[in-house]
Structure formats: structure tokens, C-alpha cells
Amino acid sequence: MTTVTLCRERPDQPEVAALLDALDAYLASLYPPEANHILDLQALSAPEISFFVARRDGVAVGTGAVRLTPGQDHGEIKRMYVAPAERGRRTGQALLQALEDAARAQGRRRALLETGRDQIAAVRLYERCGYTRCAAFGGYPDNGLSLFMGKAL
């Protein structure tokens, strides 16, 4: 069995952008546009974003980012996605760990995230990795479609 590698990479690579497009299409199938809080390729390239790509045998199979806003005590997990064929292989867990490690390395004490209530597999992953429900943060609306979760690092 091959292992997955996790590296900080640029989000604007064609195969990585294709994964992000697949995530966008999935979210659009679940929620109205105003309920999707998506960072585009330009935003994902900002200095306060650490963007990671998971690769298996050199092929991009997952993405994730952590926003490290200056002056905040937390990192915000964004754009977590694992290709359907890769699911069940602990790739999401490995990505999440890499994002938490990046936040911890920058002195953050908590990881926060917003996810959709209908993303059952994602919610299970976050819970399995120690995240618990918390109040809305960062200006996100508490619209009944979003779940807010956090974890001490």
C-alpha cells in the first residue's frame, strides 16, 4: 500500500484546482450560494493561508488550508476535501493533522472551522479528531446550515 504525502503547495495548479472545483460543485449541490463560504484561488494564495495538498503516488487526492490571521489565537481550517476514491484511507485525518501542526507552529492555541450540517462524513471526521461544537465565529452567520467546531491544539 502506498502512503500519502502532505506538502504545502500552491492552489492554482490545474489538478489541485480541479479538486477545489469538485468541492465547490459538491457544496453547491447541498447549499444555496449564500451559505457557501468559499475561499477562491486568489484568497488561498494569500500570505496568511497555509495550503496543503495530499498526494498518493504523485497524484493530488486532497486539499486543506489553515487561515492564520495575524493577532488571532486560532487557525481556521478551510477547503478540506478528499477525492471520493481516496476516502476511507485516513487521508482527511492526515490533512487535518498537517493543518493543526501548521497552526500550532505559528503559536495558535485553537483550531476552528465552519462546515455544513449536511456534510455527515466531514462532521464525523472532525468529531473523531477531537473537534466539538462551538458558537459561530469570524462573522459567519448562524443560519442553521452551518456547524461551528473547535479544538484546543
PDB file of N, CA and C in Angstrom, residues 84-146:
ATOM      1  N   PRO A  84     -13.367  11.365  -3.774  1.00  0.00           N
ATOM      2  CA  PRO A  84     -14.186  10.207  -3.358  1.00  0.00           C
ATOM      3  C   PRO A  84     -13.440   8.872  -3.377  1.00  0.00           C
ATOM      4  N   ALA A  85     -12.608   8.632  -4.380  1.00  0.00           N
ATOM      5  CA  ALA A  85     -11.887   7.354  -4.456  1.00  0.00           C
ATOM      6  C   ALA A  85     -10.844   7.192  -3.349  1.00  0.00           C
ATOM      7  N   GLU A  86     -10.479   8.285  -2.711  1.00  0.00           N
ATOM      8  CA  GLU A  86      -9.452   8.274  -1.665  1.00  0.00           C
ATOM      9  C   GLU A  86     -10.044   8.145  -0.267  1.00  0.00           C
ATOM     10  N   ARG A  87     -11.331   8.311  -0.152  1.00  0.00           N
ATOM     11  CA  ARG A  87     -11.969   8.317   1.173  1.00  0.00           C
ATOM     12  C   ARG A  87     -11.868   6.953   1.838  1.00  0.00           C
ATOM     13  N   GLY A  88     -11.799   6.975   3.165  1.00  0.00           N
ATOM     14  CA  GLY A  88     -11.669   5.743   3.928  1.00  0.00           C
ATOM     15  C   GLY A  88     -10.227   5.302   4.113  1.00  0.00           C
ATOM     16  N   ARG A  89      -9.280   6.091   3.645  1.00  0.00           N
ATOM     17  CA  ARG A  89      -7.861   5.738   3.744  1.00  0.00           C
ATOM     18  C   ARG A  89      -7.119   6.651   4.726  1.00  0.00           C
ATOM     19  N   ARG A  90      -7.859   7.395   5.546  1.00  0.00           N
ATOM     20  CA  ARG A  90      -7.317   8.289   6.578  1.00  0.00           C
ATOM     21  C   ARG A  90      -6.588   9.509   6.001  1.00  0.00           C
ATOM     22  N   THR A  91      -6.842   9.817   4.748  1.00  0.00           N
ATOM     23  CA  THR A  91      -6.223  10.985   4.129  1.00  0.00           C
ATOM     24  C   THR A  91      -6.744  12.271   4.753  1.00  0.00           C
ATOM     25  N   GLY A  92      -8.041  12.357   4.995  1.00  0.00           N
ATOM     26  CA  GLY A  92      -8.616  13.530   5.625  1.00  0.00           C
ATOM     27  C   GLY A  92      -8.027  13.759   7.006  1.00  0.00           C
ATOM     28  N   GLN A  93      -7.863  12.697   7.755  1.00  0.00           N
ATOM     29  CA  GLN A  93      -7.278  12.802   9.093  1.00  0.00           C
ATOM     30  C   GLN A  93      -5.840  13.303   9.005  1.00  0.00           C
ATOM     31  N   ALA A  94      -5.072  12.800   8.037  1.00  0.00           N
ATOM     32  CA  ALA A  94      -3.687  13.236   7.867  1.00  0.00           C
ATOM     33  C   ALA A  94      -3.627  14.712   7.459  1.00  0.00           C
ATOM     34  N   LEU A  95      -4.516  15.127   6.574  1.00  0.00           N
ATOM     35  CA  LEU A  95      -4.574  16.534   6.174  1.00  0.00           C
ATOM     36  C   LEU A  95      -4.890  17.424   7.369  1.00  0.00           C
ATOM     37  N   LEU A  96      -5.894  17.026   8.119  1.00  0.00           N
ATOM     38  CA  LEU A  96      -6.297  17.817   9.282  1.00  0.00           C
ATOM     39  C   LEU A  96      -5.144  17.937  10.276  1.00  0.00           C
ATOM     40  N   GLN A  97      -4.418  16.858  10.476  1.00  0.00           N
ATOM     41  CA  GLN A  97      -3.260  16.897  11.384  1.00  0.00           C
ATOM     42  C   GLN A  97      -2.200  17.869  10.873  1.00  0.00           C
ATOM     43  N   ALA A  98      -1.943  17.867   9.574  1.00  0.00           N
ATOM     44  CA  ALA A  98      -0.958  18.788   8.997  1.00  0.00           C
ATOM     45  C   ALA A  98      -1.392  20.239   9.191  1.00  0.00           C
ATOM     46  N   LEU A  99      -2.679  20.506   9.027  1.00  0.00           N
ATOM     47  CA  LEU A  99      -3.190  21.866   9.218  1.00  0.00           C
ATOM     48  C   LEU A  99      -3.078  22.287  10.679  1.00  0.00           C
ATOM     49  N   GLU A 100      -3.408  21.382  11.580  1.00  0.00           N
ATOM     50  CA  GLU A 100      -3.276  21.679  13.009  1.00  0.00           C
ATOM     51  C   GLU A 100      -1.818  21.935  13.368  1.00  0.00           C
ATOM     52  N   ASP A 101      -0.916  21.125  12.818  1.00  0.00           N
ATOM     53  CA  ASP A 101       0.516  21.308  13.086  1.00  0.00           C
ATOM     54  C   ASP A 101       0.992  22.664  12.588  1.00  0.00           C
ATOM     55  N   ALA A 102       0.512  23.091  11.412  1.00  0.00           N
ATOM     56  CA  ALA A 102       0.886  24.393  10.865  1.00  0.00           C
ATOM     57  C   ALA A 102       0.389  25.519  11.772  1.00  0.00           C
ATOM     58  N   ALA A 103      -0.832  25.385  12.272  1.00  0.00           N
ATOM     59  CA  ALA A 103      -1.380  26.397  13.182  1.00  0.00           C
ATOM     60  C   ALA A 103      -0.597  26.423  14.494  1.00  0.00           C
ATOM     61  N   ARG A 104      -0.313  25.254  15.026  1.00  0.00           N
ATOM     62  CA  ARG A 104       0.442  25.148  16.281  1.00  0.00           C
ATOM     63  C   ARG A 104       1.834  25.761  16.124  1.00  0.00           C
ATOM     64  N   ALA A 105       2.473  25.526  14.976  1.00  0.00           N
ATOM     65  CA  ALA A 105       3.817  26.060  14.729  1.00  0.00           C
ATOM     66  C   ALA A 105       3.823  27.587  14.691  1.00  0.00           C
ATOM     67  N   GLN A 106       2.673  28.179  14.425  1.00  0.00           N
ATOM     68  CA  GLN A 106       2.547  29.641  14.403  1.00  0.00           C
ATOM     69  C   GLN A 106       1.982  30.181  15.717  1.00  0.00           C
ATOM     70  N   GLY A 107       1.983  29.341  16.753  1.00  0.00           N
ATOM     71  CA  GLY A 107       1.579  29.783  18.081  1.00  0.00           C
ATOM     72  C   GLY A 107       0.084  29.812  18.330  1.00  0.00           C
ATOM     73  N   ARG A 108      -0.688  29.209  17.444  1.00  0.00           N
ATOM     74  CA  ARG A 108      -2.135  29.192  17.650  1.00  0.00           C
ATOM     75  C   ARG A 108      -2.488  28.138  18.688  1.00  0.00           C
ATOM     76  N   ARG A 109      -3.460  28.472  19.545  1.00  0.00           N
ATOM     77  CA  ARG A 109      -3.855  27.563  20.628  1.00  0.00           C
ATOM     78  C   ARG A 109      -5.116  26.778  20.312  1.00  0.00           C
ATOM     79  N   ARG A 110      -5.852  27.207  19.276  1.00  0.00           N
ATOM     80  CA  ARG A 110      -7.090  26.518  18.891  1.00  0.00           C
ATOM     81  C   ARG A 110      -7.185  26.427  17.384  1.00  0.00           C
ATOM     82  N   ALA A 111      -7.911  25.426  16.924  1.00  0.00           N
ATOM     83  CA  ALA A 111      -8.303  25.330  15.521  1.00  0.00           C
ATOM     84  C   ALA A 111      -9.820  25.454  15.498  1.00  0.00           C
ATOM     85  N   LEU A 112     -10.327  26.288  14.619  1.00  0.00           N
ATOM     86  CA  LEU A 112     -11.765  26.475  14.448  1.00  0.00           C
ATOM     87  C   LEU A 112     -12.128  26.161  13.012  1.00  0.00           C
ATOM     88  N   LEU A 113     -13.379  25.772  12.810  1.00  0.00           N
ATOM     89  CA  LEU A 113     -13.847  25.538  11.445  1.00  0.00           C
ATOM     90  C   LEU A 113     -15.347  25.731  11.364  1.00  0.00           C
ATOM     91  N   GLU A 114     -15.784  26.008  10.156  1.00  0.00           N
ATOM     92  CA  GLU A 114     -17.203  26.066   9.808  1.00  0.00           C
ATOM     93  C   GLU A 114     -17.405  25.016   8.749  1.00  0.00           C
ATOM     94  N   THR A 115     -18.405  24.174   8.928  1.00  0.00           N
ATOM     95  CA  THR A 115     -18.739  23.167   7.932  1.00  0.00           C
ATOM     96  C   THR A 115     -20.255  23.114   7.810  1.00  0.00           C
ATOM     97  N   GLY A 116     -20.721  22.405   6.813  1.00  0.00           N
ATOM     98  CA  GLY A 116     -22.161  22.303   6.616  1.00  0.00           C
ATOM     99  C   GLY A 116     -22.768  21.151   7.395  1.00  0.00           C
ATOM    100  N   ARG A 117     -23.973  21.372   7.873  1.00  0.00           N
ATOM    101  CA  ARG A 117     -24.650  20.345   8.676  1.00  0.00           C
ATOM    102  C   ARG A 117     -24.921  19.070   7.873  1.00  0.00           C
ATOM    103  N   ASP A 118     -25.027  19.178   6.536  1.00  0.00           N
ATOM    104  CA  ASP A 118     -25.340  18.013   5.708  1.00  0.00           C
ATOM    105  C   ASP A 118     -24.103  17.257   5.237  1.00  0.00           C
ATOM    106  N   GLN A 119     -22.943  17.686   5.626  1.00  0.00           N
ATOM    107  CA  GLN A 119     -21.703  17.005   5.273  1.00  0.00           C
ATOM    108  C   GLN A 119     -21.373  16.002   6.378  1.00  0.00           C
ATOM    109  N   ILE A 120     -22.132  14.945   6.415  1.00  0.00           N
ATOM    110  CA  ILE A 120     -22.089  13.971   7.507  1.00  0.00           C
ATOM    111  C   ILE A 120     -20.702  13.361   7.675  1.00  0.00           C
ATOM    112  N   ALA A 121     -20.071  12.964   6.579  1.00  0.00           N
ATOM    113  CA  ALA A 121     -18.746  12.341   6.676  1.00  0.00           C
ATOM    114  C   ALA A 121     -17.724  13.331   7.227  1.00  0.00           C
ATOM    115  N   ALA A 122     -17.799  14.583   6.802  1.00  0.00           N
ATOM    116  CA  ALA A 122     -16.867  15.595   7.298  1.00  0.00           C
ATOM    117  C   ALA A 122     -17.074  15.827   8.792  1.00  0.00           C
ATOM    118  N   VAL A 123     -18.319  15.935   9.204  1.00  0.00           N
ATOM    119  CA  VAL A 123     -18.609  16.145  10.625  1.00  0.00           C
ATOM    120  C   VAL A 123     -18.076  14.973  11.444  1.00  0.00           C
ATOM    121  N   ARG A 124     -18.269  13.754  10.957  1.00  0.00           N
ATOM    122  CA  ARG A 124     -17.739  12.576  11.669  1.00  0.00           C
ATOM    123  C   ARG A 124     -16.223  12.626  11.771  1.00  0.00           C
ATOM    124  N   LEU A 125     -15.557  13.029  10.682  1.00  0.00           N
ATOM    125  CA  LEU A 125     -14.097  13.153  10.715  1.00  0.00           C
ATOM    126  C   LEU A 125     -13.678  14.144  11.789  1.00  0.00           C
ATOM    127  N   TYR A 126     -14.283  15.318  11.792  1.00  0.00           N
ATOM    128  CA  TYR A 126     -13.904  16.339  12.759  1.00  0.00           C
ATOM    129  C   TYR A 126     -14.151  15.850  14.189  1.00  0.00           C
ATOM    130  N   GLU A 127     -15.277  15.217  14.422  1.00  0.00           N
ATOM    131  CA  GLU A 127     -15.559  14.697  15.762  1.00  0.00           C
ATOM    132  C   GLU A 127     -14.556  13.623  16.159  1.00  0.00           C
ATOM    133  N   ARG A 128     -14.233  12.740  15.234  1.00  0.00           N
ATOM    134  CA  ARG A 128     -13.266  11.670  15.502  1.00  0.00           C
ATOM    135  C   ARG A 128     -11.889  12.247  15.842  1.00  0.00           C
ATOM    136  N   CYS A 129     -11.588  13.433  15.287  1.00  0.00           N
ATOM    137  CA  CYS A 129     -10.298  14.080  15.515  1.00  0.00           C
ATOM    138  C   CYS A 129     -10.318  15.046  16.697  1.00  0.00           C
ATOM    139  N   GLY A 130     -11.402  15.035  17.472  1.00  0.00           N
ATOM    140  CA  GLY A 130     -11.439  15.803  18.711  1.00  0.00           C
ATOM    141  C   GLY A 130     -12.126  17.152  18.649  1.00  0.00           C
ATOM    142  N   TYR A 131     -12.754  17.481  17.542  1.00  0.00           N
ATOM    143  CA  TYR A 131     -13.471  18.757  17.432  1.00  0.00           C
ATOM    144  C   TYR A 131     -14.841  18.635  18.093  1.00  0.00           C
ATOM    145  N   THR A 132     -15.247  19.724  18.734  1.00  0.00           N
ATOM    146  CA  THR A 132     -16.563  19.785  19.359  1.00  0.00           C
ATOM    147  C   THR A 132     -17.270  21.047  18.871  1.00  0.00           C
ATOM    148  N   ARG A 133     -18.586  21.029  19.001  1.00  0.00           N
ATOM    149  CA  ARG A 133     -19.389  22.168  18.558  1.00  0.00           C
ATOM    150  C   ARG A 133     -19.051  23.399  19.384  1.00  0.00           C
ATOM    151  N   CYS A 134     -19.086  24.552  18.726  1.00  0.00           N
ATOM    152  CA  CYS A 134     -18.844  25.825  19.387  1.00  0.00           C
ATOM    153  C   CYS A 134     -19.750  26.882  18.766  1.00  0.00           C
ATOM    154  N   ALA A 135     -19.684  28.080  19.285  1.00  0.00           N
ATOM    155  CA  ALA A 135     -20.502  29.184  18.777  1.00  0.00           C
ATOM    156  C   ALA A 135     -19.961  29.656  17.426  1.00  0.00           C
ATOM    157  N   ALA A 136     -20.830  30.307  16.666  1.00  0.00           N
ATOM    158  CA  ALA A 136     -20.407  30.922  15.408  1.00  0.00           C
ATOM    159  C   ALA A 136     -19.260  31.891  15.689  1.00  0.00           C
ATOM    160  N   PHE A 137     -18.366  32.045  14.730  1.00  0.00           N
ATOM    161  CA  PHE A 137     -17.199  32.909  14.902  1.00  0.00           C
ATOM    162  C   PHE A 137     -16.897  33.611  13.578  1.00  0.00           C
ATOM    163  N   GLY A 138     -16.014  34.564  13.631  1.00  0.00           N
ATOM    164  CA  GLY A 138     -15.466  35.169  12.428  1.00  0.00           C
ATOM    165  C   GLY A 138     -16.454  35.838  11.492  1.00  0.00           C
ATOM    166  N   GLY A 139     -17.609  36.213  11.995  1.00  0.00           N
ATOM    167  CA  GLY A 139     -18.585  36.872  11.144  1.00  0.00           C
ATOM    168  C   GLY A 139     -19.468  35.939  10.341  1.00  0.00           C
ATOM    169  N   TYR A 140     -19.309  34.627  10.533  1.00  0.00           N
ATOM    170  CA  TYR A 140     -20.195  33.687   9.844  1.00  0.00           C
ATOM    171  C   TYR A 140     -21.601  33.823  10.412  1.00  0.00           C
ATOM    172  N   PRO A 141     -22.608  33.754   9.554  1.00  0.00           N
ATOM    173  CA  PRO A 141     -23.985  33.785  10.072  1.00  0.00           C
ATOM    174  C   PRO A 141     -24.351  32.436  10.679  1.00  0.00           C
ATOM    175  N   ASP A 142     -25.097  32.466  11.741  1.00  0.00           N
ATOM    176  CA  ASP A 142     -25.609  31.233  12.349  1.00  0.00           C
ATOM    177  C   ASP A 142     -26.945  30.953  11.661  1.00  0.00           C
ATOM    178  N   ASN A 143     -26.874  30.379  10.454  1.00  0.00           N
ATOM    179  CA  ASN A 143     -28.015  30.258   9.554  1.00  0.00           C
ATOM    180  C   ASN A 143     -28.751  28.921   9.625  1.00  0.00           C
ATOM    181  N   GLY A 144     -28.347  28.062  10.532  1.00  0.00           N
ATOM    182  CA  GLY A 144     -28.977  26.752  10.621  1.00  0.00           C
ATOM    183  C   GLY A 144     -28.402  25.730   9.656  1.00  0.00           C
ATOM    184  N   LEU A 145     -27.630  26.169   8.688  1.00  0.00           N
ATOM    185  CA  LEU A 145     -26.994  25.262   7.721  1.00  0.00           C
ATOM    186  C   LEU A 145     -25.552  24.963   8.102  1.00  0.00           C
ATOM    187  N   SER A 146     -24.948  25.867   8.868  1.00  0.00           N
ATOM    188  CA  SER A 146     -23.545  25.724   9.243  1.00  0.00           C
ATOM    189  C   SER A 146     -23.416  25.118  10.632  1.00  0.00           C
TER     190      SER A 146
END
